[in-house]
Tab-separated table of C-alpha atoms in Angstrom:
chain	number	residue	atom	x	y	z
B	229	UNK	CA	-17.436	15.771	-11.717
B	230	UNK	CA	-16.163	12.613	-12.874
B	231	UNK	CA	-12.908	10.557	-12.803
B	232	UNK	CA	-11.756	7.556	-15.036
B	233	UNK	CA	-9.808	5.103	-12.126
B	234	UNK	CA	-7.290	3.160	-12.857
B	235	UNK	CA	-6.119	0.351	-11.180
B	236	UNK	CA	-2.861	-2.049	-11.967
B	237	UNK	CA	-5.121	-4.896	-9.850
B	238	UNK	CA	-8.265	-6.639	-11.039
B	239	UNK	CA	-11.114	-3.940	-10.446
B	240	UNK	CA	-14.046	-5.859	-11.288
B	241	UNK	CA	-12.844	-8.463	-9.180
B	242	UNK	CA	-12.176	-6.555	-6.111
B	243	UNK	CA	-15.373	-4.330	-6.418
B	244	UNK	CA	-17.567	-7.803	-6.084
B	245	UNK	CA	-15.827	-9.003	-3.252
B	246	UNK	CA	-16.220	-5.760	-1.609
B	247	UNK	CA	-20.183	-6.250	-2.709
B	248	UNK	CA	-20.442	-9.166	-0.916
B	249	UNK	CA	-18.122	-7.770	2.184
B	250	UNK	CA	-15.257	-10.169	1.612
B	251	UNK	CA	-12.537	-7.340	0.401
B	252	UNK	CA	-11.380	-3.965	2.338
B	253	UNK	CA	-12.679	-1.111	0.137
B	254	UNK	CA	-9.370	0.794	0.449
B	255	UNK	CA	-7.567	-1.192	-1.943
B	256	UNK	CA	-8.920	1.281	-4.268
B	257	UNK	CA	-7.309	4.318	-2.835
B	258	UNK	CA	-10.559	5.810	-1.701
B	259	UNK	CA	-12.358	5.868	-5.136
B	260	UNK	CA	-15.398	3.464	-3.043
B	261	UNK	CA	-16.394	7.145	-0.899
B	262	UNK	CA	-15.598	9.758	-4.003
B	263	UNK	CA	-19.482	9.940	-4.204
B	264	UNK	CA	-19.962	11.107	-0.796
B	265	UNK	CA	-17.735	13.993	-2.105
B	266	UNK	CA	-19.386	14.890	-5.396
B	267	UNK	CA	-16.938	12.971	-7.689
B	268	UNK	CA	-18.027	10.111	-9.656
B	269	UNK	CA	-16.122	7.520	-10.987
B	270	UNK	CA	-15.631	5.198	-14.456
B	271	UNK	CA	-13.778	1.971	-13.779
B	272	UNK	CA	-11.200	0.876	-15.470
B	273	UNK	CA	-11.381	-2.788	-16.832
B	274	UNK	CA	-8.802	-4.227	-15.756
B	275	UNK	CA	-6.886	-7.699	-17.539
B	276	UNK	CA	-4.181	-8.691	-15.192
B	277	UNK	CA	-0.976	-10.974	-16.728
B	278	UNK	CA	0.200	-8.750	-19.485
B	279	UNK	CA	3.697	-7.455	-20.452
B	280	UNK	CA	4.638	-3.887	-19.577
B	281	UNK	CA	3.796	-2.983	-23.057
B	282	UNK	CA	0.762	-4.773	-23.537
B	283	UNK	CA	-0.242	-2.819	-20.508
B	284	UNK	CA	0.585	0.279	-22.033
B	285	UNK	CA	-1.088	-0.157	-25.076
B	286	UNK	CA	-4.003	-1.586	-23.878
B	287	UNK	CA	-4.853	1.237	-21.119
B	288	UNK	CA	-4.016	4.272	-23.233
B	289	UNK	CA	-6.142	2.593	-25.865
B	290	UNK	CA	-8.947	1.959	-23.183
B	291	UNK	CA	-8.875	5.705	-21.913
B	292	UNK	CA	-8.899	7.688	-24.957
B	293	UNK	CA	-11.651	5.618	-26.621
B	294	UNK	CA	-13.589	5.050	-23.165
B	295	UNK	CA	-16.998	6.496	-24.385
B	296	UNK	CA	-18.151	7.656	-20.603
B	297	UNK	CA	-16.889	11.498	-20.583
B	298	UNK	CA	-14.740	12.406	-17.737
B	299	UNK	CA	-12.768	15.284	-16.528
B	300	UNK	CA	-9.722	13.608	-14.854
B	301	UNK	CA	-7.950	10.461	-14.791
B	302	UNK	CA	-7.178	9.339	-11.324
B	303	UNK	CA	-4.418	6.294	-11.038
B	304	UNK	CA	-2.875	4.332	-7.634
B	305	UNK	CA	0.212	4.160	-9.404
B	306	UNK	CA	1.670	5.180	-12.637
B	307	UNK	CA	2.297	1.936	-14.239
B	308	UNK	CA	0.856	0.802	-16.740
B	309	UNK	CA	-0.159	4.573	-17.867
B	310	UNK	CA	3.334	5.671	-19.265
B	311	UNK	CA	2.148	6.401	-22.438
B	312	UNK	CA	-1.171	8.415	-21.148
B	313	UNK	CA	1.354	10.601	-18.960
B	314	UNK	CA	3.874	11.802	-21.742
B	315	UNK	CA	0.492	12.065	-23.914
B	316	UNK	CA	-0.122	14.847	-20.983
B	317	UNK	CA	3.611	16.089	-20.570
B	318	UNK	CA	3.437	16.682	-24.429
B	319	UNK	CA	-0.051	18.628	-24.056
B	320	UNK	CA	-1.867	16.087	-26.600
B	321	UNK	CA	-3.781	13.925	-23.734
B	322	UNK	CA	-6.254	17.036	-22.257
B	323	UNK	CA	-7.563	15.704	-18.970
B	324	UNK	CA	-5.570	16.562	-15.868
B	325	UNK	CA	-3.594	12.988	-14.743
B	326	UNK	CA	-3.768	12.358	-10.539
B	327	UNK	CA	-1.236	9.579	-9.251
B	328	UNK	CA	-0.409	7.996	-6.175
B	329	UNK	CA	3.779	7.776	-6.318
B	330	UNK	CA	4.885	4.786	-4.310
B	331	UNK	CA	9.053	5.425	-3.996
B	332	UNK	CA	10.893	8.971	-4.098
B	333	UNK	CA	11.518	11.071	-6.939
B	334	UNK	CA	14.863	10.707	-7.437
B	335	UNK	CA	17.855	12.303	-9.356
B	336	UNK	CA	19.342	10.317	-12.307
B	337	UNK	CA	23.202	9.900	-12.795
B	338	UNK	CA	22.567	9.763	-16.744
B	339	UNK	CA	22.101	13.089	-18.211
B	340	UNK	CA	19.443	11.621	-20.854
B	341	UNK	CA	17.434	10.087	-18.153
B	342	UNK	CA	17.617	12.768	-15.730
B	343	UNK	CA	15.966	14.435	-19.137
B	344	UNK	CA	13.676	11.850	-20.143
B	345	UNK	CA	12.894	12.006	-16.545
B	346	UNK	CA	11.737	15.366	-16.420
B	347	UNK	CA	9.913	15.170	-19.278
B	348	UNK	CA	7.993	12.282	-17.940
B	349	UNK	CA	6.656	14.019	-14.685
B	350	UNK	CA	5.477	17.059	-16.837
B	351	UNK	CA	2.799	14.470	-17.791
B	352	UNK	CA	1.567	14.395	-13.711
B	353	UNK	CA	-0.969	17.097	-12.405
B	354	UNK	CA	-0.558	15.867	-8.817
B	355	UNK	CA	0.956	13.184	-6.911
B	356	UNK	CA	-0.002	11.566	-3.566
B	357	UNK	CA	2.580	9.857	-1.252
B	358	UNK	CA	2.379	8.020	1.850
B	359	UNK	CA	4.458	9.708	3.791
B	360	UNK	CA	6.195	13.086	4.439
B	361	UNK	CA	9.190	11.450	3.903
B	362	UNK	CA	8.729	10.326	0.665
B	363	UNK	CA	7.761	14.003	-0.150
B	364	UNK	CA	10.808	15.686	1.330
B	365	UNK	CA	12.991	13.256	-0.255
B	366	UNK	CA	11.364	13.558	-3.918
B	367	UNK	CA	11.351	17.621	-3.727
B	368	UNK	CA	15.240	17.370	-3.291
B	369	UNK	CA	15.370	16.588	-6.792
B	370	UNK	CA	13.859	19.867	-7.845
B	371	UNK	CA	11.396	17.662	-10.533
B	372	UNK	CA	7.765	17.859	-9.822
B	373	UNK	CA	6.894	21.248	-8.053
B	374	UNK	CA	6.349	20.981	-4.109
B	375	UNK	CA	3.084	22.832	-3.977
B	376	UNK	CA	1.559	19.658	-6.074
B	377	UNK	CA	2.926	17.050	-4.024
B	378	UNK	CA	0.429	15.665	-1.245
B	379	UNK	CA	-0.104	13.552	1.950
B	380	UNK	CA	-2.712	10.960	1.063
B	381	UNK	CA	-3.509	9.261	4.104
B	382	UNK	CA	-3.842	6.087	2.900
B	383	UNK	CA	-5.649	4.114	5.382
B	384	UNK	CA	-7.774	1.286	6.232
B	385	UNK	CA	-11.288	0.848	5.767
B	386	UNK	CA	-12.364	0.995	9.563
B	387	UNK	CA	-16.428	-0.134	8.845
B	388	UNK	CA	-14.703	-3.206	7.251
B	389	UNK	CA	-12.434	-4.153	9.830
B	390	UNK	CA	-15.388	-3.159	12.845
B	391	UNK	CA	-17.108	-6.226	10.806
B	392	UNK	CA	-13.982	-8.646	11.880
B	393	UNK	CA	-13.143	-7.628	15.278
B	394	UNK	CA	-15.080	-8.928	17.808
B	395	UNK	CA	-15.381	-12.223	15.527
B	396	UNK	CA	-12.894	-14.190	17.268
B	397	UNK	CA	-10.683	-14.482	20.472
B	398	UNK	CA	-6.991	-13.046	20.645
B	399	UNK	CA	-5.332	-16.761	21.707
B	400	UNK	CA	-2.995	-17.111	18.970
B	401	UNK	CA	-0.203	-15.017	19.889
B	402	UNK	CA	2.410	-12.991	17.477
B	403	UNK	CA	1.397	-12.882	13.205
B	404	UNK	CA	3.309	-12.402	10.204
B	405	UNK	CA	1.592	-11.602	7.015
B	406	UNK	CA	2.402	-9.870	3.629
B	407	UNK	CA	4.744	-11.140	1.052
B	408	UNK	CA	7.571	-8.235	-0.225
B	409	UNK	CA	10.651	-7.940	1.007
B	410	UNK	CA	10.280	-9.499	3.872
B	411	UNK	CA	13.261	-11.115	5.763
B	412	UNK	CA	12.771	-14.167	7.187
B	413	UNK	CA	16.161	-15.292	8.686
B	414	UNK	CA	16.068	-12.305	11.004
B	415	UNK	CA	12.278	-13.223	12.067
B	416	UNK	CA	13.081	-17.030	12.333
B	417	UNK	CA	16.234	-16.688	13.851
B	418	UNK	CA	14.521	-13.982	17.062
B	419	UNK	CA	11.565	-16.030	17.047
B	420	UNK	CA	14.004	-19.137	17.596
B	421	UNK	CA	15.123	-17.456	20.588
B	422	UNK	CA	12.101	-16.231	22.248
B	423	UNK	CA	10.461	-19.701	21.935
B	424	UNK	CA	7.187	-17.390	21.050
B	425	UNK	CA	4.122	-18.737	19.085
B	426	UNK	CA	4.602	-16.943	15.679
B	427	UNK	CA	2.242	-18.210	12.896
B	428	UNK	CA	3.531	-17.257	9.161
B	429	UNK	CA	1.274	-16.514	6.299
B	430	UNK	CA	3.112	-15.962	3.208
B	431	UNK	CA	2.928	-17.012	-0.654
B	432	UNK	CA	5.309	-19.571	-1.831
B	433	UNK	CA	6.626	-17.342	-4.567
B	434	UNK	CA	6.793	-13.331	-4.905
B	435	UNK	CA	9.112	-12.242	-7.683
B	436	UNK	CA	12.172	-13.667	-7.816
B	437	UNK	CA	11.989	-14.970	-4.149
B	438	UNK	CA	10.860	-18.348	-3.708
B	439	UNK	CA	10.244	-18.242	0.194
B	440	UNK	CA	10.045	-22.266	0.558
B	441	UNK	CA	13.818	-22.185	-0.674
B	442	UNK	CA	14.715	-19.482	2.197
B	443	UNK	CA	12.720	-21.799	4.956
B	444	UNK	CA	14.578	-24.542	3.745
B	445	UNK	CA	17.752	-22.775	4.571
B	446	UNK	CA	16.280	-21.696	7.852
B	447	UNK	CA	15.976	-23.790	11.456
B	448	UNK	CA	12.395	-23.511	12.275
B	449	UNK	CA	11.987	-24.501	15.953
B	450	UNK	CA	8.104	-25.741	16.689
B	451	UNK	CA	6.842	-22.514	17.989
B	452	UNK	CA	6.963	-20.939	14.406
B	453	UNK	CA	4.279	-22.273	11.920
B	454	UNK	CA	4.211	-21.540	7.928
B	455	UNK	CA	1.553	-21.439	6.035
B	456	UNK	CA	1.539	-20.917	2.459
B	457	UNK	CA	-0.955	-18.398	0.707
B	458	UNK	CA	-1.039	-18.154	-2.717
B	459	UNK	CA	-4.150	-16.075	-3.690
B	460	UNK	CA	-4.975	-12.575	-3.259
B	461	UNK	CA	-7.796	-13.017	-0.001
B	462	UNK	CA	-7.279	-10.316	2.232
B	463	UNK	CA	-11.092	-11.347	4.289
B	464	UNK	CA	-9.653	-14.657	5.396
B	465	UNK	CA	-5.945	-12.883	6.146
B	466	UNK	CA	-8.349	-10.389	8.604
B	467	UNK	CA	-9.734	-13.233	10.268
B	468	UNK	CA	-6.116	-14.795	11.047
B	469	UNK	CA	-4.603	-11.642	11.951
B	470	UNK	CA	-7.532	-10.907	14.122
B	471	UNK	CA	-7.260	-13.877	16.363
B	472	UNK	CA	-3.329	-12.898	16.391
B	473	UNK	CA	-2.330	-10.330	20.377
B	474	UNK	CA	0.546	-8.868	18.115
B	475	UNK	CA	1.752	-8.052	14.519
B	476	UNK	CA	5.146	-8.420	13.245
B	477	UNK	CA	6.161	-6.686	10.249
B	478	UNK	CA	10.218	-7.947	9.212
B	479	UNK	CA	10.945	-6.613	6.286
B	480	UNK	CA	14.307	-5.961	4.405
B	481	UNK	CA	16.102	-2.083	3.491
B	482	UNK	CA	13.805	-0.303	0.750
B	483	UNK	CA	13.254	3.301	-0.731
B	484	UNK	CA	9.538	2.828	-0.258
B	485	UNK	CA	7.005	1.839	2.120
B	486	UNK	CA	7.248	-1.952	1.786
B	487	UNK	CA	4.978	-2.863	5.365
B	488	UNK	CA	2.213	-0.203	4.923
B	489	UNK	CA	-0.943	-2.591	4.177
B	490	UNK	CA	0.074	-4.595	6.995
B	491	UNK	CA	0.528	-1.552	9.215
B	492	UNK	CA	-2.613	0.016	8.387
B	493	UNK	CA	-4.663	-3.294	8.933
B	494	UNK	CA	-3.047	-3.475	12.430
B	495	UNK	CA	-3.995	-0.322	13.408
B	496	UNK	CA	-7.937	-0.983	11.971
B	497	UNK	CA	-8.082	-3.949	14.227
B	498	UNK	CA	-6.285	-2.148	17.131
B	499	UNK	CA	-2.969	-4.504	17.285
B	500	UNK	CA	0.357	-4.073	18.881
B	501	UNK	CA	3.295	-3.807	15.913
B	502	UNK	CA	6.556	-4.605	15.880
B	503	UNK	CA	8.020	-3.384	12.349
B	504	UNK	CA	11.734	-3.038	10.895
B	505	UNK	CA	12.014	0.927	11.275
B	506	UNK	CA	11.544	1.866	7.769
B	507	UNK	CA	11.433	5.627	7.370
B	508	UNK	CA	9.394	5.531	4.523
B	509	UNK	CA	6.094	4.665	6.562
B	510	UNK	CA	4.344	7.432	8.024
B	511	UNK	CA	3.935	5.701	11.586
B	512	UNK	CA	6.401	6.634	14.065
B	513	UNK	CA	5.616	3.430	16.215
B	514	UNK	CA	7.533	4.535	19.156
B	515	UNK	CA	6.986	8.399	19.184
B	516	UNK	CA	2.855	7.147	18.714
B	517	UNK	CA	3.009	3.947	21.081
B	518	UNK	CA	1.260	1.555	19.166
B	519	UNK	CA	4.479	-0.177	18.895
B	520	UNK	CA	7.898	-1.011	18.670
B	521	UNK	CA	10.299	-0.208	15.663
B	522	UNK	CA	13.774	-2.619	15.650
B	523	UNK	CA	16.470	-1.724	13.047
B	524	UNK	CA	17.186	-3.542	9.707
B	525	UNK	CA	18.587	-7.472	10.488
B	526	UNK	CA	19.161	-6.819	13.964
B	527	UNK	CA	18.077	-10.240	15.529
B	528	UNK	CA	18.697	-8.982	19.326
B	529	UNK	CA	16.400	-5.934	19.037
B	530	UNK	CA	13.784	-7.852	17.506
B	531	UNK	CA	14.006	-10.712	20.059
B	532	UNK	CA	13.750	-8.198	23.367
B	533	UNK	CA	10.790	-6.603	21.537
B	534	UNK	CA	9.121	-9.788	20.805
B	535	UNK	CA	9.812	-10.392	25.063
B	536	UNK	CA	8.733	-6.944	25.656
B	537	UNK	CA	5.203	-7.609	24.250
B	538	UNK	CA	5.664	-11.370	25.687
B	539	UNK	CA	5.837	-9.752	29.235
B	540	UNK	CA	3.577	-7.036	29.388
B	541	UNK	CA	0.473	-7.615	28.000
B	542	UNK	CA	-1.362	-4.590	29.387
B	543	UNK	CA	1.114	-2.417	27.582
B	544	UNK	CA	1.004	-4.351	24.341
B	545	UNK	CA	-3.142	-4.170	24.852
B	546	UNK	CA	-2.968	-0.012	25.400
B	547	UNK	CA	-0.087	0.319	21.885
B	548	UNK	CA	-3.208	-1.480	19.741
B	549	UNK	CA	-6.046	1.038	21.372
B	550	UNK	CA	-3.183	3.989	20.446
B	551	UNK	CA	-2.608	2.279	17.605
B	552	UNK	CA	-6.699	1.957	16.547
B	553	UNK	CA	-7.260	5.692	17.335
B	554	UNK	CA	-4.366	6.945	15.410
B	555	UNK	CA	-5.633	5.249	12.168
B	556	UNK	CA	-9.347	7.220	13.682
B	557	UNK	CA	-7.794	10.180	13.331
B	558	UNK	CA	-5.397	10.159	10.386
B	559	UNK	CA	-4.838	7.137	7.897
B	560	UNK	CA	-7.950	5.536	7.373
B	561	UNK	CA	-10.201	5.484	3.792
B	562	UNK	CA	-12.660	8.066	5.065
B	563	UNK	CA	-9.925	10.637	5.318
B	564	UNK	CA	-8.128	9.603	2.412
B	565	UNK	CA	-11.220	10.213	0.139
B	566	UNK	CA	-11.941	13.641	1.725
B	567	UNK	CA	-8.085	14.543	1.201
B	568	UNK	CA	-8.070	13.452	-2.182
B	569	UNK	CA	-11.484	14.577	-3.400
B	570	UNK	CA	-10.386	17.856	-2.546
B	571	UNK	CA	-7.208	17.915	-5.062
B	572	UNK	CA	-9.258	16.200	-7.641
B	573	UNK	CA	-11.986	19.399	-7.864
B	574	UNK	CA	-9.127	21.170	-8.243
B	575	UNK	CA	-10.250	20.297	-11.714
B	576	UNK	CA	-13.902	20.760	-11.875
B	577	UNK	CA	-14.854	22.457	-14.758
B	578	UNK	CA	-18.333	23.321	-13.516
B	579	UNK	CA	-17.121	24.766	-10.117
């Protein structure tokens, strides 16, 4: 069996770095490890900078004149694709359509929408989520049947992050990485309190947030270093992170799981978290005790948990061991390929 991946990131790019060992292999959902399972896999060619449109054109024109044959196309998100997936609701695009679906289904208040809507996930033969939660929210809608809705276990690649572990020395203290949503004022101000080392790696710009303005608003005391990171280089981000004894993950009220790569890198390199208790993610980091979860913009939460990992560094050592075998046992890239290899022969016409 064969699949046609597509990626909204640079492919090419990312499957050369991960040639030369520099990039985590589980950027790409799993898709690295299909073979292992029987399932091989046409690349999409990615070109990166392109209006929603252009996208749209140019992918839909790339799959149904891609001259490999395949029997499925299988996509980490659905943008991009629009056009393949009403092809598919409207039964004139033949191959089944796989997505990962980053936010919850949700209901529409406008009647065409809510139609247009429905229409739209017709086009989907299964979707993956990251979390249960995201599941039970999006069947409340009563718009994509339940029974094709799955857990992906999205996960680190652990081989990858085995490479990076015992490279350095823990001596740098607490770590702040990843660029969306993330809210800085209630990070600065706790760390401001705690007087602990925090070093910040974040890019200058994401979106419409330009994070040098919101320092500049901010009173950065000298235990908190910034340091700006404008490229995609996850490898050297590892490297940091790995010399870091905890990881903080502040991030700001979504409907999706805005923290997860940071979470699931954490756990491969078998750090302490603290994390804004999103319900999206699929780590409960108190039930599992690999770490602490504070509430949205509560600066007094965050700085006795930033103490509480301060002061007992034993504990903090044993919540990155729980922390390392939970991601053993359920999110990692291994497991994610096996779960969704299985949906995607679903659709094997030679079985």
């Amino acid at each position: 069996m064969k699949v046609y991946f597509y990626h909204t990131q640079d492919i090419q790019h990312i499957l050369q770095q991960i040639e030369k060992q520099e990039f985590p292999p589980h950027f790409l959902y799993g898709a690295t490890l299909f073979s292992k399972h029987g399932v091989d896999v046409v690349w999409h060619k990615s070109k990166l900078n392109q209006s929603r449109w252009k996208m749209m054109v140019r992918t839909t024109w790339r799959i149904l004149t891609c001259k490999e044959s395949f029997d499925a196309v299988y996509a980490t998100h659905y943008r991009g694709l629009e056009l393949i997936v009403f092809l598919r609701a409207l039964h004139l695009f033949r191959k089944p359509v796989i997505v990962w679906h980053h936010q919850p289904i949700i209901k529409s208040p406008s009647k065409w929408r809510e139609w247009l809507g429905k229409l739209f996930y017709k086009g989907f033969d299964e979707l993956f989520f990251f979390s249960q939660k995201l599941v039970n929210d999006s069947c409340k809608t009563a718009k994509y049947p339940p029974q094709k809705m799955h857990l992906g276990h999205w996960g680190a690649d652990l081989k990858f992050y085995d490479s990076i572990r015992h490279q350095t020395q823990r001596t740098k203290g607490f770590i702040s990485t990843g660029k969306e949503l993330r809210d800085m004022p209630t990070l600065i101000k706790a760390f401001n309190a705690t007087n602990a080392p925090l070093d910040i790696y974040i890019n200058e710009q994401n979106g419409d947030v330009n994070y040098n303005k919101v320092f500049a608003n901010l009173t950065l005391n000298d235990n908190i270093k910034v340091h700006q990171w404008n490229r995609l280089a996850p490898y050297e981000l590892a490297l940091e992170v790995n010399k870091a004894n905890c990881v903080v993950i502040c991030c700001q009220e979504s409907k999706y799981t805005v923290g997860l790569t940071t979470v699931v890198e954490a756990l491969a390199l078998g750090l302490p978290i603290i994390c804004s208790r999103n319900p999206q993610i699929p780590i409960d980091f108190d039930k599992d005790g690999c770490g602490i979860s504070v509430p949205y913009y509560d600066v007094e939460n965050w700085t006795k948990a930033i103490d509480y990992i301060t002061q007992n560094p034993t504990e903090a050592t044993a919540m990155g061991a729980r922390g390392r075998a939970l991601a053993e046992r359920e999110y990692n890239n291994e497991k994610c390929a096996e779960v969704v290899t299985q949906v995607i022969k679903k659709y094997d016409k030679k079985a």
